[in-house]
mmCIF file of C-alpha atoms in Angstrom:
data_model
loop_
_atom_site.group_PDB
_atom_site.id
_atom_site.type_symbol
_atom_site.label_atom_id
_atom_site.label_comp_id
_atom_site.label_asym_id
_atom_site.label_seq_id
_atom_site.Cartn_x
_atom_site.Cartn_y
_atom_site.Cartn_z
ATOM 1 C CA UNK A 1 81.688 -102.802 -22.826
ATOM 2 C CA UNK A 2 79.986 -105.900 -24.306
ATOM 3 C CA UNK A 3 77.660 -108.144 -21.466
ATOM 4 C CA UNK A 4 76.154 -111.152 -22.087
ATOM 5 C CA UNK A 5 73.373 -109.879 -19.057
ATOM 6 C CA UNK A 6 70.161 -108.810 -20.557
ATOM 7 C CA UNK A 7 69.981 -106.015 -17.640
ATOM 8 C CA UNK A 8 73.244 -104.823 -18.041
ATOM 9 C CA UNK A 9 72.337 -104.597 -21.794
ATOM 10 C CA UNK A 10 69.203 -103.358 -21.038
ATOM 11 C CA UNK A 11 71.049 -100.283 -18.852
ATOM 12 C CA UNK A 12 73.706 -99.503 -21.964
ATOM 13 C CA UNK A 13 71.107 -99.177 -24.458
ATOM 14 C CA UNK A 14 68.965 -96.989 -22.075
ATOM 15 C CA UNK A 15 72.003 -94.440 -21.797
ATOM 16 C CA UNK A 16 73.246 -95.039 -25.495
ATOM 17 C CA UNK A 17 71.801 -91.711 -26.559
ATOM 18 C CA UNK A 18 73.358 -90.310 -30.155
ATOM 19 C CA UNK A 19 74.448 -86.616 -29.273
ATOM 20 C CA UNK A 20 72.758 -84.497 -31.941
ATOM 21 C CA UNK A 21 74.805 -83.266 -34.345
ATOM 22 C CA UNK A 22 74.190 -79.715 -33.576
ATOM 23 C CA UNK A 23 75.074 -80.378 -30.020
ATOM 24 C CA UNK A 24 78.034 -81.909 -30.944
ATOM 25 C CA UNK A 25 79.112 -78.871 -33.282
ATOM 26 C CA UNK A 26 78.153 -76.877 -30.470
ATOM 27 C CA UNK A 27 80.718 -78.581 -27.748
ATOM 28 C CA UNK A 28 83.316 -78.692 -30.423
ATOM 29 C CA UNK A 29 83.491 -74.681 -30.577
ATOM 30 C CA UNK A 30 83.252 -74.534 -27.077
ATOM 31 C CA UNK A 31 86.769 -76.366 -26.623
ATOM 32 C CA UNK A 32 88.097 -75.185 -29.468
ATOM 33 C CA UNK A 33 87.769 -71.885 -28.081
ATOM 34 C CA UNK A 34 89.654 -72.670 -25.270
ATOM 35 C CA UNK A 35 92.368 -74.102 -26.660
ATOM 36 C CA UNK A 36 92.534 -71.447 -28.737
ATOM 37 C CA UNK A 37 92.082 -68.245 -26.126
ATOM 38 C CA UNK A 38 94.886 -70.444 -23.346
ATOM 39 C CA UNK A 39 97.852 -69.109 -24.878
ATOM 40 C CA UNK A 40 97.881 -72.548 -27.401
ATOM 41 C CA UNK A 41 100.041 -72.601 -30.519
ATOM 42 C CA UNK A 42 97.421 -74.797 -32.636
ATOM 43 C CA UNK A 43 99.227 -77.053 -35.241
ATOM 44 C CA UNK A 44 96.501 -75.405 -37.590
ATOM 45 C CA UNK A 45 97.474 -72.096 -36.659
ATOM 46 C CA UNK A 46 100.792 -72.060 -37.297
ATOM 47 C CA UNK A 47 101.196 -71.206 -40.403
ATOM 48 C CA UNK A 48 99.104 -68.487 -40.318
ATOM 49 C CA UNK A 49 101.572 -66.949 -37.317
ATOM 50 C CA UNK A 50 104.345 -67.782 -39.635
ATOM 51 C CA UNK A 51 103.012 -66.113 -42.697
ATOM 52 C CA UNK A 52 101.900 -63.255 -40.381
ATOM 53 C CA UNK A 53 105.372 -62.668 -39.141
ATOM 54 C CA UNK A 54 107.407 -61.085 -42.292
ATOM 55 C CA UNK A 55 104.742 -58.278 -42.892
ATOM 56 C CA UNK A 56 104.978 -57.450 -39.362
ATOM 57 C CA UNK A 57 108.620 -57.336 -38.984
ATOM 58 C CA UNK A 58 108.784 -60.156 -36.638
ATOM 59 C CA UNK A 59 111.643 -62.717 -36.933
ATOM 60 C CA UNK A 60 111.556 -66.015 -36.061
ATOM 61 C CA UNK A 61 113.413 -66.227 -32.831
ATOM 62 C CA UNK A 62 110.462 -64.426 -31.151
ATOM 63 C CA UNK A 63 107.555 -66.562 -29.648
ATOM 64 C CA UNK A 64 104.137 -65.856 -30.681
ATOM 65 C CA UNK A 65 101.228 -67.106 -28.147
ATOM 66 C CA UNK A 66 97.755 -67.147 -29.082
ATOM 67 C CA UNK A 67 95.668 -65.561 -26.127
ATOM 68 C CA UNK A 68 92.130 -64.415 -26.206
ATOM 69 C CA UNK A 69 91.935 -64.022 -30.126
ATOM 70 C CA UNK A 70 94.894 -61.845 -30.099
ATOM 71 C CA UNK A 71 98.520 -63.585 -31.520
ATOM 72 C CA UNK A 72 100.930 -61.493 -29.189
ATOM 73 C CA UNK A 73 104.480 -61.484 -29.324
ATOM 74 C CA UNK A 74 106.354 -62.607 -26.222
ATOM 75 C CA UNK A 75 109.847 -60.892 -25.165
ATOM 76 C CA UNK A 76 112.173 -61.284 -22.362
ATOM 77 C CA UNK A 77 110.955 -63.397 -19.035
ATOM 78 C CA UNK A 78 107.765 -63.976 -21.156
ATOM 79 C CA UNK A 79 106.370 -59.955 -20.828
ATOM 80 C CA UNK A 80 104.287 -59.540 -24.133
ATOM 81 C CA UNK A 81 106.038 -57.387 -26.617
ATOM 82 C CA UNK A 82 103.655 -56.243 -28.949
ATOM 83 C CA UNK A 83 100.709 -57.902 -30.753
ATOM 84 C CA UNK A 84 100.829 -59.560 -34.128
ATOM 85 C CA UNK A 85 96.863 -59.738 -34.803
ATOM 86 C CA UNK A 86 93.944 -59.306 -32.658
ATOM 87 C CA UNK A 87 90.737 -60.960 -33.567
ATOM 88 C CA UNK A 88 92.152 -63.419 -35.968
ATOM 89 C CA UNK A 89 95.096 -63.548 -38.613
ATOM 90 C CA UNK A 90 93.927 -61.004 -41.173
ATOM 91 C CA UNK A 91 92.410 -62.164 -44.289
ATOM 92 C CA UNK A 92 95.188 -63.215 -47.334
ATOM 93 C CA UNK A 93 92.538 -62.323 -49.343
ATOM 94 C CA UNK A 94 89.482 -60.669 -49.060
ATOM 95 C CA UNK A 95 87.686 -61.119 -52.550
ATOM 96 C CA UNK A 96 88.262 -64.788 -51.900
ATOM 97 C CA UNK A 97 86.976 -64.350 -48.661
ATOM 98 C CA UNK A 98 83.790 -62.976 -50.924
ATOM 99 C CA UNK A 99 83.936 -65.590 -53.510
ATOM 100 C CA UNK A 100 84.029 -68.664 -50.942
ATOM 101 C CA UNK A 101 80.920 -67.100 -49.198
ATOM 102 C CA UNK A 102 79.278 -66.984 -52.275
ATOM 103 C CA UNK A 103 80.360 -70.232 -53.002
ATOM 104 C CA UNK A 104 78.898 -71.584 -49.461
ATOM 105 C CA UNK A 105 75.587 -69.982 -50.425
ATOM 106 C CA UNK A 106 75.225 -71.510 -53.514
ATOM 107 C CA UNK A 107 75.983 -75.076 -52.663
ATOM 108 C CA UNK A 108 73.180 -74.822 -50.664
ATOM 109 C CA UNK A 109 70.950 -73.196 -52.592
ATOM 110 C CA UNK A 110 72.125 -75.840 -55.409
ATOM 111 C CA UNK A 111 72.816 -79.489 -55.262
ATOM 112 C CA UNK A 112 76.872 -80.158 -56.405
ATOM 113 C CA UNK A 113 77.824 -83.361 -57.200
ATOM 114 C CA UNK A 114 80.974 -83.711 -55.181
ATOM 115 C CA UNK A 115 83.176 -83.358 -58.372
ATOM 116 C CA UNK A 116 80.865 -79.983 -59.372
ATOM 117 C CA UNK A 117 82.084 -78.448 -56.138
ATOM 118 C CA UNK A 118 85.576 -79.545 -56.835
ATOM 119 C CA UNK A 119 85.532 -78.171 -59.917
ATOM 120 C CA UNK A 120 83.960 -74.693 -58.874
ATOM 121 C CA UNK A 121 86.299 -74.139 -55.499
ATOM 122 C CA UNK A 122 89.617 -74.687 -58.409
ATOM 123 C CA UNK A 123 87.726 -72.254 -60.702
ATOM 124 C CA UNK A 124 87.532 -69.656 -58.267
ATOM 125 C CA UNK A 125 90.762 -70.151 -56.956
ATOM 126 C CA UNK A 126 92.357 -70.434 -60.123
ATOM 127 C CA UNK A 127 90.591 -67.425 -61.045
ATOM 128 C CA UNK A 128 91.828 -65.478 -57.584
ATOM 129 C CA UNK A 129 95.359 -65.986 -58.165
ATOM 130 C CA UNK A 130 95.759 -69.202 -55.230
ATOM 131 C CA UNK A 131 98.076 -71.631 -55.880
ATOM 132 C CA UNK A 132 98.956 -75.300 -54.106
ATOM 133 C CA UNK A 133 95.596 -75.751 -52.335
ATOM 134 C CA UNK A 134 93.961 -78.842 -51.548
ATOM 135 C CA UNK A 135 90.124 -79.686 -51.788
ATOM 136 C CA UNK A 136 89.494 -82.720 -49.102
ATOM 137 C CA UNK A 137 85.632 -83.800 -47.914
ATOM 138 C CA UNK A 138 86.871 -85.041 -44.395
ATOM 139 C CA UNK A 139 86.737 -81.696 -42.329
ATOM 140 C CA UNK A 140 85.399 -78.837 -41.251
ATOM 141 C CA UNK A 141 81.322 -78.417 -42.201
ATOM 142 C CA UNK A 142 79.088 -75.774 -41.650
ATOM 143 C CA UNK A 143 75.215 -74.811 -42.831
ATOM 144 C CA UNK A 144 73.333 -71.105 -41.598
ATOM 145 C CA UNK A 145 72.357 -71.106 -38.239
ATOM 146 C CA UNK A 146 68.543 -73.171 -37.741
ATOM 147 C CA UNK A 147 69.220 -75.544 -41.066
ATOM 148 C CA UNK A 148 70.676 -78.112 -39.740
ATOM 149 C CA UNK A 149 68.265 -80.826 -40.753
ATOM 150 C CA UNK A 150 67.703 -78.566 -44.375
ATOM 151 C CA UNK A 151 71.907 -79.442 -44.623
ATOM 152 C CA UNK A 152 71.105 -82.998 -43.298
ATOM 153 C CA UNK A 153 68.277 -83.086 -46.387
ATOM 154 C CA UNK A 154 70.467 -81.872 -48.827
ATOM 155 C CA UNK A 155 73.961 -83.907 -48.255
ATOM 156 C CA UNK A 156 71.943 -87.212 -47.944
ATOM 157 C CA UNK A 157 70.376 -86.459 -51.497
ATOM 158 C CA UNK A 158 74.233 -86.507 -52.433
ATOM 159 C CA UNK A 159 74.915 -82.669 -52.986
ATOM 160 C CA UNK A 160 78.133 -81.405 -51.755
ATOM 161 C CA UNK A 161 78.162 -77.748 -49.524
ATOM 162 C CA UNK A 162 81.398 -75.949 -48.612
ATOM 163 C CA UNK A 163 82.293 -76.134 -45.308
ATOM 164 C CA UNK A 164 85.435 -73.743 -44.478
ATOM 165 C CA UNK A 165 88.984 -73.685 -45.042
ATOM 166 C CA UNK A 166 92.073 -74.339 -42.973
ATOM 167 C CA UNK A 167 95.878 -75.441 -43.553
ATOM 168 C CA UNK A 168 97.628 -78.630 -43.600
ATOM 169 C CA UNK A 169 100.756 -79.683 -41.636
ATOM 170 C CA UNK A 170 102.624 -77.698 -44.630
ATOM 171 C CA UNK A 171 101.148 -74.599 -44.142
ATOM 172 C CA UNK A 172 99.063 -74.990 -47.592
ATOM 173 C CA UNK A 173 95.778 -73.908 -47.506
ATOM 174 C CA UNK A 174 92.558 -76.451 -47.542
ATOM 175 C CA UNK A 175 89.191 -76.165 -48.743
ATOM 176 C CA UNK A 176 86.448 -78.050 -47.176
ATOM 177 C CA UNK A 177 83.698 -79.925 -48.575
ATOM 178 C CA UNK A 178 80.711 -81.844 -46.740
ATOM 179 C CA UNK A 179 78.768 -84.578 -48.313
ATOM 180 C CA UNK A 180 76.731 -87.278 -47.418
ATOM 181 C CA UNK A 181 77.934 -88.709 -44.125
ATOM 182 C CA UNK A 182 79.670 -85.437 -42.943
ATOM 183 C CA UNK A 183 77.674 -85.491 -40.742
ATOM 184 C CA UNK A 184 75.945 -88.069 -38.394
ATOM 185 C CA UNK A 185 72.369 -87.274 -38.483
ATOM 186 C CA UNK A 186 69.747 -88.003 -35.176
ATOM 187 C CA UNK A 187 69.392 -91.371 -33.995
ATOM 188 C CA UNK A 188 72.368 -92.269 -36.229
ATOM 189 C CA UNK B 1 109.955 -55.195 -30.206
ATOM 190 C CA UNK B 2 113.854 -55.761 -29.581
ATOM 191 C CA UNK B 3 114.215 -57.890 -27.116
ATOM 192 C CA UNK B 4 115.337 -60.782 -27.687
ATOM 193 C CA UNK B 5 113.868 -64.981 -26.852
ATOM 194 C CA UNK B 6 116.393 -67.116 -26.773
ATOM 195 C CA UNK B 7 115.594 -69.496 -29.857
ATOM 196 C CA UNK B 8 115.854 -72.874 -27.271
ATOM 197 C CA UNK B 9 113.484 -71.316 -25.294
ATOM 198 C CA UNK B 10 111.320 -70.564 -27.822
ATOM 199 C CA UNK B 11 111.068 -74.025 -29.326
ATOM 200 C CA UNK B 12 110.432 -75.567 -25.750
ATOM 201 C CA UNK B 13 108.052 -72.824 -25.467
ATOM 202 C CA UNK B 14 106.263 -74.038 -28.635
ATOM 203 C CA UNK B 15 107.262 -77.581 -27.936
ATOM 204 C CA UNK B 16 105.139 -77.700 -24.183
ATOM 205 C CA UNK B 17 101.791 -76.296 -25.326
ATOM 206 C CA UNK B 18 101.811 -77.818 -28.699
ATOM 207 C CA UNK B 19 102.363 -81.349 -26.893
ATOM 208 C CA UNK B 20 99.619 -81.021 -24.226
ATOM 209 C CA UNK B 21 96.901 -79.431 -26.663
ATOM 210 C CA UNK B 22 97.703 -83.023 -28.537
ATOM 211 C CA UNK B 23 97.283 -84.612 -25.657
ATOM 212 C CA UNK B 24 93.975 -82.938 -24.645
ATOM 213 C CA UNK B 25 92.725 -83.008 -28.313
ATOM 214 C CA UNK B 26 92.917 -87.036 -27.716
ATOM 215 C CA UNK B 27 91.039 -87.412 -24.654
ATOM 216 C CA UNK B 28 88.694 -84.912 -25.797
ATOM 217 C CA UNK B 29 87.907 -87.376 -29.299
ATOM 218 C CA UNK B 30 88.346 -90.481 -26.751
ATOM 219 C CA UNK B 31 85.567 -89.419 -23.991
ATOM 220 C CA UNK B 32 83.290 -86.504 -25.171
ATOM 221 C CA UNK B 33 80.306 -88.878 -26.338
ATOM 222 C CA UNK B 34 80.651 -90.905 -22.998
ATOM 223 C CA UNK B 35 81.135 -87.654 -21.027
ATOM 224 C CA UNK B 36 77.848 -86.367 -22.857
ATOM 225 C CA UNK B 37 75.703 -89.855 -22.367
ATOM 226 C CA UNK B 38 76.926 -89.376 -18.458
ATOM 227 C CA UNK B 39 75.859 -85.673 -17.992
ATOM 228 C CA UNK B 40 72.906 -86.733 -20.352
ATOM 229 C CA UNK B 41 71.683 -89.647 -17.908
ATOM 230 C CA UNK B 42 71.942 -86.804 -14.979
ATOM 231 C CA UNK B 43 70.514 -83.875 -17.025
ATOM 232 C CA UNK B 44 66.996 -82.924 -17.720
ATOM 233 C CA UNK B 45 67.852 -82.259 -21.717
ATOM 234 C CA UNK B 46 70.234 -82.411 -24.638
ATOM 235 C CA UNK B 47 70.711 -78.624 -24.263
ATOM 236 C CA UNK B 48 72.203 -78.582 -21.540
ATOM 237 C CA UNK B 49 74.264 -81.776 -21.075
ATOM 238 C CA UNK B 50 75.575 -80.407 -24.439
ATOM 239 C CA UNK B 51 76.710 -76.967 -22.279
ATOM 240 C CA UNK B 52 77.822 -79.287 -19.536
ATOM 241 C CA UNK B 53 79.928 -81.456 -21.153
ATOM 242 C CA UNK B 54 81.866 -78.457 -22.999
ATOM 243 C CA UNK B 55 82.401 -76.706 -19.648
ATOM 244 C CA UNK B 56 83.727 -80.005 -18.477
ATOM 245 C CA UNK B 57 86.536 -80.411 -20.791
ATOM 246 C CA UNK B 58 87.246 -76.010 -20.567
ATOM 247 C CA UNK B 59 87.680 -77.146 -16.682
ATOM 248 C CA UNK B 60 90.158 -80.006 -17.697
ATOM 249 C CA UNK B 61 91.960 -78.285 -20.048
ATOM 250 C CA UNK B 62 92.449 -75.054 -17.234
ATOM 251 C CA UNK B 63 93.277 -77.391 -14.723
ATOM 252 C CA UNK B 64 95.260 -80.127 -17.012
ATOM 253 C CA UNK B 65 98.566 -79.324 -14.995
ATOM 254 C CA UNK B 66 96.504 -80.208 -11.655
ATOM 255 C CA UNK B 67 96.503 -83.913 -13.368
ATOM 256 C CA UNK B 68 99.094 -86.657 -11.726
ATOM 257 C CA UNK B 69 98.855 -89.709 -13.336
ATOM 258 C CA UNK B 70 98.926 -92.394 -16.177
ATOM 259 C CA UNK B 71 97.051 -91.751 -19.096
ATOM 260 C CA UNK B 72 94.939 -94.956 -17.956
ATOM 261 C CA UNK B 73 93.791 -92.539 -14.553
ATOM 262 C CA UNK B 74 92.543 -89.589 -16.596
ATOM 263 C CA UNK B 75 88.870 -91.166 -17.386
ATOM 264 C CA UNK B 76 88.574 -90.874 -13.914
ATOM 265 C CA UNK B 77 89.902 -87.537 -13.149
ATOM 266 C CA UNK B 78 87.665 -85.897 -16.275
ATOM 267 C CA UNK B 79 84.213 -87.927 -15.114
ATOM 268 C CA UNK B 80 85.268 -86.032 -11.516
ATOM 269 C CA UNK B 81 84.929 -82.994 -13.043
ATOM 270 C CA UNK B 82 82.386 -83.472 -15.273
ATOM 271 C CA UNK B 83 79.865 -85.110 -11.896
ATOM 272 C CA UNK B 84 81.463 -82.005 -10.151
ATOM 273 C CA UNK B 85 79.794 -79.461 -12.955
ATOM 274 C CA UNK B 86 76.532 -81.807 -12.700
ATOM 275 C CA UNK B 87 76.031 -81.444 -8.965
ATOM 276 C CA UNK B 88 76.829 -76.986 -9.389
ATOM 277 C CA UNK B 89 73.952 -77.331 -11.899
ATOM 278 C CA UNK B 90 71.718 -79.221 -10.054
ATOM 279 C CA UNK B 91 72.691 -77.111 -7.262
ATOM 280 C CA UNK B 92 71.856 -74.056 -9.462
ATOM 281 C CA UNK B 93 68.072 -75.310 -11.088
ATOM 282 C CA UNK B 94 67.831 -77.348 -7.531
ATOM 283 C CA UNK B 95 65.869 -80.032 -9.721
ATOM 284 C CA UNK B 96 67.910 -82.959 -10.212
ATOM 285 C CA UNK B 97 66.873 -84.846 -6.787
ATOM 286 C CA UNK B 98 63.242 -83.504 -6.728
ATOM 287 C CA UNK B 99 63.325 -85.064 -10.770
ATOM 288 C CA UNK B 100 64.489 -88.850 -9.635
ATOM 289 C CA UNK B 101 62.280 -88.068 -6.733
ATOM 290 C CA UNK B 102 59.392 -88.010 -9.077
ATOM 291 C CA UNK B 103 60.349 -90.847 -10.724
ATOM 292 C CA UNK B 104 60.866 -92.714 -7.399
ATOM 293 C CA UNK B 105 57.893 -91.400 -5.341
ATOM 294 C CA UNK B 106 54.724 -93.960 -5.640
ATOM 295 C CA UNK B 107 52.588 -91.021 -4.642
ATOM 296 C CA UNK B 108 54.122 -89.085 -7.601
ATOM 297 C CA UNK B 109 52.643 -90.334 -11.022
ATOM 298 C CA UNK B 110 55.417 -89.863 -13.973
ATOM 299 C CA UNK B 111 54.485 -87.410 -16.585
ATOM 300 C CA UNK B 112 52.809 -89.748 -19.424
ATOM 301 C CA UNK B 113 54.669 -87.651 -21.959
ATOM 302 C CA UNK B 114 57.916 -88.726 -20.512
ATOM 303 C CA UNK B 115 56.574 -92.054 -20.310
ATOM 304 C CA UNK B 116 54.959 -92.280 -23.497
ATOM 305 C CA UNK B 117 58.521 -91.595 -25.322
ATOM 306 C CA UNK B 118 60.051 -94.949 -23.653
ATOM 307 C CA UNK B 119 60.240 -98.103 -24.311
ATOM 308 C CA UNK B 120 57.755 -100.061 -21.269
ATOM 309 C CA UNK B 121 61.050 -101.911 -20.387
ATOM 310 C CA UNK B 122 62.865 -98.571 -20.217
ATOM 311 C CA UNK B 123 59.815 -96.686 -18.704
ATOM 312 C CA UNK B 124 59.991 -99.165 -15.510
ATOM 313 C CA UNK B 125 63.695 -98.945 -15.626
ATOM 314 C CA UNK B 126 64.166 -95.469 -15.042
ATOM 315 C CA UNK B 127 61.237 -95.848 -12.301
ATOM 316 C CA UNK B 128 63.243 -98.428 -10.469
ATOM 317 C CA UNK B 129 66.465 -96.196 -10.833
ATOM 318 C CA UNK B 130 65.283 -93.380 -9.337
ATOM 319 C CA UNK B 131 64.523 -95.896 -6.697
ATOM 320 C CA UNK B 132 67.868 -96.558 -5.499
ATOM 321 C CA UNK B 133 69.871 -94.850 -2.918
ATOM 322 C CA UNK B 134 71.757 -92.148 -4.647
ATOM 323 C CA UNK B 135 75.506 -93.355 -4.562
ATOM 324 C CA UNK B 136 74.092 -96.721 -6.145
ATOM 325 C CA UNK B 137 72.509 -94.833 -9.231
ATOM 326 C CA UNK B 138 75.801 -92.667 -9.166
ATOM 327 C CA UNK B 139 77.682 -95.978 -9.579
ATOM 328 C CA UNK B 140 75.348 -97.161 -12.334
ATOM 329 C CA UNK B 141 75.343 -94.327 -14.206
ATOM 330 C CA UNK B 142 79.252 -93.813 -14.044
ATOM 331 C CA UNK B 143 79.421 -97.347 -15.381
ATOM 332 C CA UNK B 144 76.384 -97.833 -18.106
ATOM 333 C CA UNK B 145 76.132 -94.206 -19.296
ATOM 334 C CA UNK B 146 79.926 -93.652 -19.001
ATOM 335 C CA UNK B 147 81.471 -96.492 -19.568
ATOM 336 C CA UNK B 148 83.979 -96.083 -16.639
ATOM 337 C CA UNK B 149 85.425 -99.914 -14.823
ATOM 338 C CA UNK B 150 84.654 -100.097 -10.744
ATOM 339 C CA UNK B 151 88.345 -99.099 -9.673
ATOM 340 C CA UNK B 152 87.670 -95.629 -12.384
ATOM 341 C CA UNK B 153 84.295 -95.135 -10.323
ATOM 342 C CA UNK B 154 85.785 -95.661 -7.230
ATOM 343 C CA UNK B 155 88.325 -92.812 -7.980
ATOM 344 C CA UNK B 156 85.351 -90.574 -8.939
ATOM 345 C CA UNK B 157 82.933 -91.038 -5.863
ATOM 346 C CA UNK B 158 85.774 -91.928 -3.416
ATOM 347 C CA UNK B 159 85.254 -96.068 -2.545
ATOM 348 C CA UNK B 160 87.812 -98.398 -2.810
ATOM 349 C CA UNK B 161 87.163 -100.466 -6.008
ATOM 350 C CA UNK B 162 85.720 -103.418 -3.686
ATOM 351 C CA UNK B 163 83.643 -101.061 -2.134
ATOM 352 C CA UNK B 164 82.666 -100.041 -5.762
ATOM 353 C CA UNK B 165 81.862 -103.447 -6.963
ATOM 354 C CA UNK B 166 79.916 -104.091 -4.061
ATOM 355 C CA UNK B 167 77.597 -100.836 -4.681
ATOM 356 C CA UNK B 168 77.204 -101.783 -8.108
ATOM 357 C CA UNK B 169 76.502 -105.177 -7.767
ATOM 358 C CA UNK B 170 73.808 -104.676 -5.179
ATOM 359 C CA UNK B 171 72.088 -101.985 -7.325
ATOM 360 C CA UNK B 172 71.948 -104.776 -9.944
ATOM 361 C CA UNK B 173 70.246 -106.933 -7.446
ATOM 362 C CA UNK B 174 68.077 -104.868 -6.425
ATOM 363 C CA UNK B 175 66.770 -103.856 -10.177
ATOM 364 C CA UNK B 176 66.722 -107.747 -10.820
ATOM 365 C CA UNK B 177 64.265 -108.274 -7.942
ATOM 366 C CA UNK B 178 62.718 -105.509 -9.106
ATOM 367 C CA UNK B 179 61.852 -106.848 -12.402
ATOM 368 C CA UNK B 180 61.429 -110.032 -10.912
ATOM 369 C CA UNK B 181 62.865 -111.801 -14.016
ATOM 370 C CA UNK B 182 60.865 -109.798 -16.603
ATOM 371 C CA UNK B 183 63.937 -108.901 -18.233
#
């Protein structure tokens, strides 16, 4: 909304507040959350419900909703059936689980160059048996609770810090990375 | 676990929620920093505008099948929910009026903190803003803080878009006499 008016300029900039990073974080659970707990099938989620399903004997004519943290299984007139997980899809793997926590503590306790995180995520994965992963830098990022501006310190120096994991439109599993930039820092 | 979903229903099933979560997921990137500048402008900090503006978009995703219109009417619609959970908060802290009050009040003098953190320009701004009658600064915010045109305000507080123009244009007046051509 571009004006030539000084006032009318003067009122945009006056409002034109940055929303704090943390803030914005913040929101972003808060809806994600509800997406999630509204009986949503998330494109992200997916394949987790598919690769949930052999295990649990569930074919793939039946519907799986997501509701409340729970992936339940619907049957006839939409009655739930039974329940596929509750509280999230179980871990693949838990000493990845381990190894990636590790990992997420050390890139902050360390500064990575972008292509020495790459290279340690592929390490461990290699190491833990995963195969056809990706490694991207434009998603999820995360830093302990109260270091928000430590994380904003130590991206902008250039050091790289895990940031989560999720799937692509395939179903393959993604690593996160954050760098500098990942996030947009106060006033910016 | 043997009963059986038909595999069309199933995919329509799918098909539905995956389709209006997309949906949603694109307003939500299109208006959640004008949505949080809005609630910010009416909001006594980040905190909470931050709080506001997610239970905003919870309330337009739970009511998203309440919406009737062209993808060009939903700005509308979501600021009307979003100045719906600003006046229940104000309601709740019952601050928000007494807050422009103070601003507006000659007898009240403005914290100097608050004053000390503006620009002088800004600082007399806000002064003459909390001076206006209250449908006036509605308009004004709904247009500078979220970005909204007259006939999307007018859907929010209920005017015809003439009616709209009219309010905003004579709050504009009145903060150009106001600043008596210091700006």
């Amino acid at each position: 909304m571009a004006t030539s008016d000084p006032l009318e300029a003067r009122l945009q900039a006056l409002f034109e507040r940055p929303l704090p990073a943390e803030l914005g974080l913040r929101i972003d659970r808060h809806v994600e959350a509800t997406l999630a707990g509204d009986a949503t099938v998330e494109p992200g989620v997916h394949p987790a419900v598919e690769r949930s399903r052999p295990p649990a004997g569930i074919g793939r004519r039946r519907t799986v909703v997501l509701l409340a943290g729970a992936a339940l299984v619907l049957g006839g007139a939409g009655a739930i059936a039974g329940t596929l997980w509750h509280g999230g899809p179980p871990p693949a793997n838990p000493a990845l689980s381990r190894a990636l926590q590790g990992f997420r503590e050390r890139s902050m306790a360390e500064c990575l160059s972008e292509q020495e995180a790459r290279a340690s995520i592929a390490s461990t994965l290699r190491d833990l048996g995963v195969t056809e992963w990706s490694i991207r830098t434009d998603g999820g990022v995360s830093y302990p609770v109260g270091q928000h501006d430590a994380y904003l310190r130590h991206t902008d120096r250039g050091c790289y810090v895990y940031g989560g994991n999720g799937w692509d439109a395939d179903g393959r599993p993604v690593y996160y990375i954050g760098g500098p930039g990942s996030v947009d820092g106060p006033g910016t | 676990l043997d009963i059986d979903v038909p595999l069309a229903e199933a995919r329509y099933r799918d098909h539905e929620v995956s389709t209006e979560s997309a949906e949603f997921t694109r307003h939500y990137e299109t208006y959640r920093l004008a949505v949080y500048r809005y609630l910010r402008a009416r909001c006594p900090s980040d905190e909470e505008a931050a709080d506001l503006t997610a239970a905003a978009f919870e309330r337009a995703w739970t009511a998203r099948r309440s919406f009737r219109g062209t993808s060009d009417r939903y700005p509308a619609w979501l600021f009307a929910i979003a100045r719906r959970q600003a006046i229940d908060a104000a309601r709740r802290r019952h601050s928000e009026r007494s807050r422009w009050r103070r601003w507006s009040d000659p007898a009240q003098v403005p914290d100097p903190a608050d004053l000390a953190l503006m620009a002088e320009q800004d600082a007399r701004l806000t002064l003459h803003l909390g001076a206006l009658p209250d449908l006036q600064r509605e308009a004004i915010l709904l247009r500078y803080a979220g970005g909204l045109t007259a006939g999307q305000i007018g859907s929010v507080i209920g005017k015809s878009e003439a009616a709209t123009q009219k309010l905003i244009s004579r709050a504009l007046v009145t903060l150009k006499e106001a600043f008596d051509g210091d700006i």
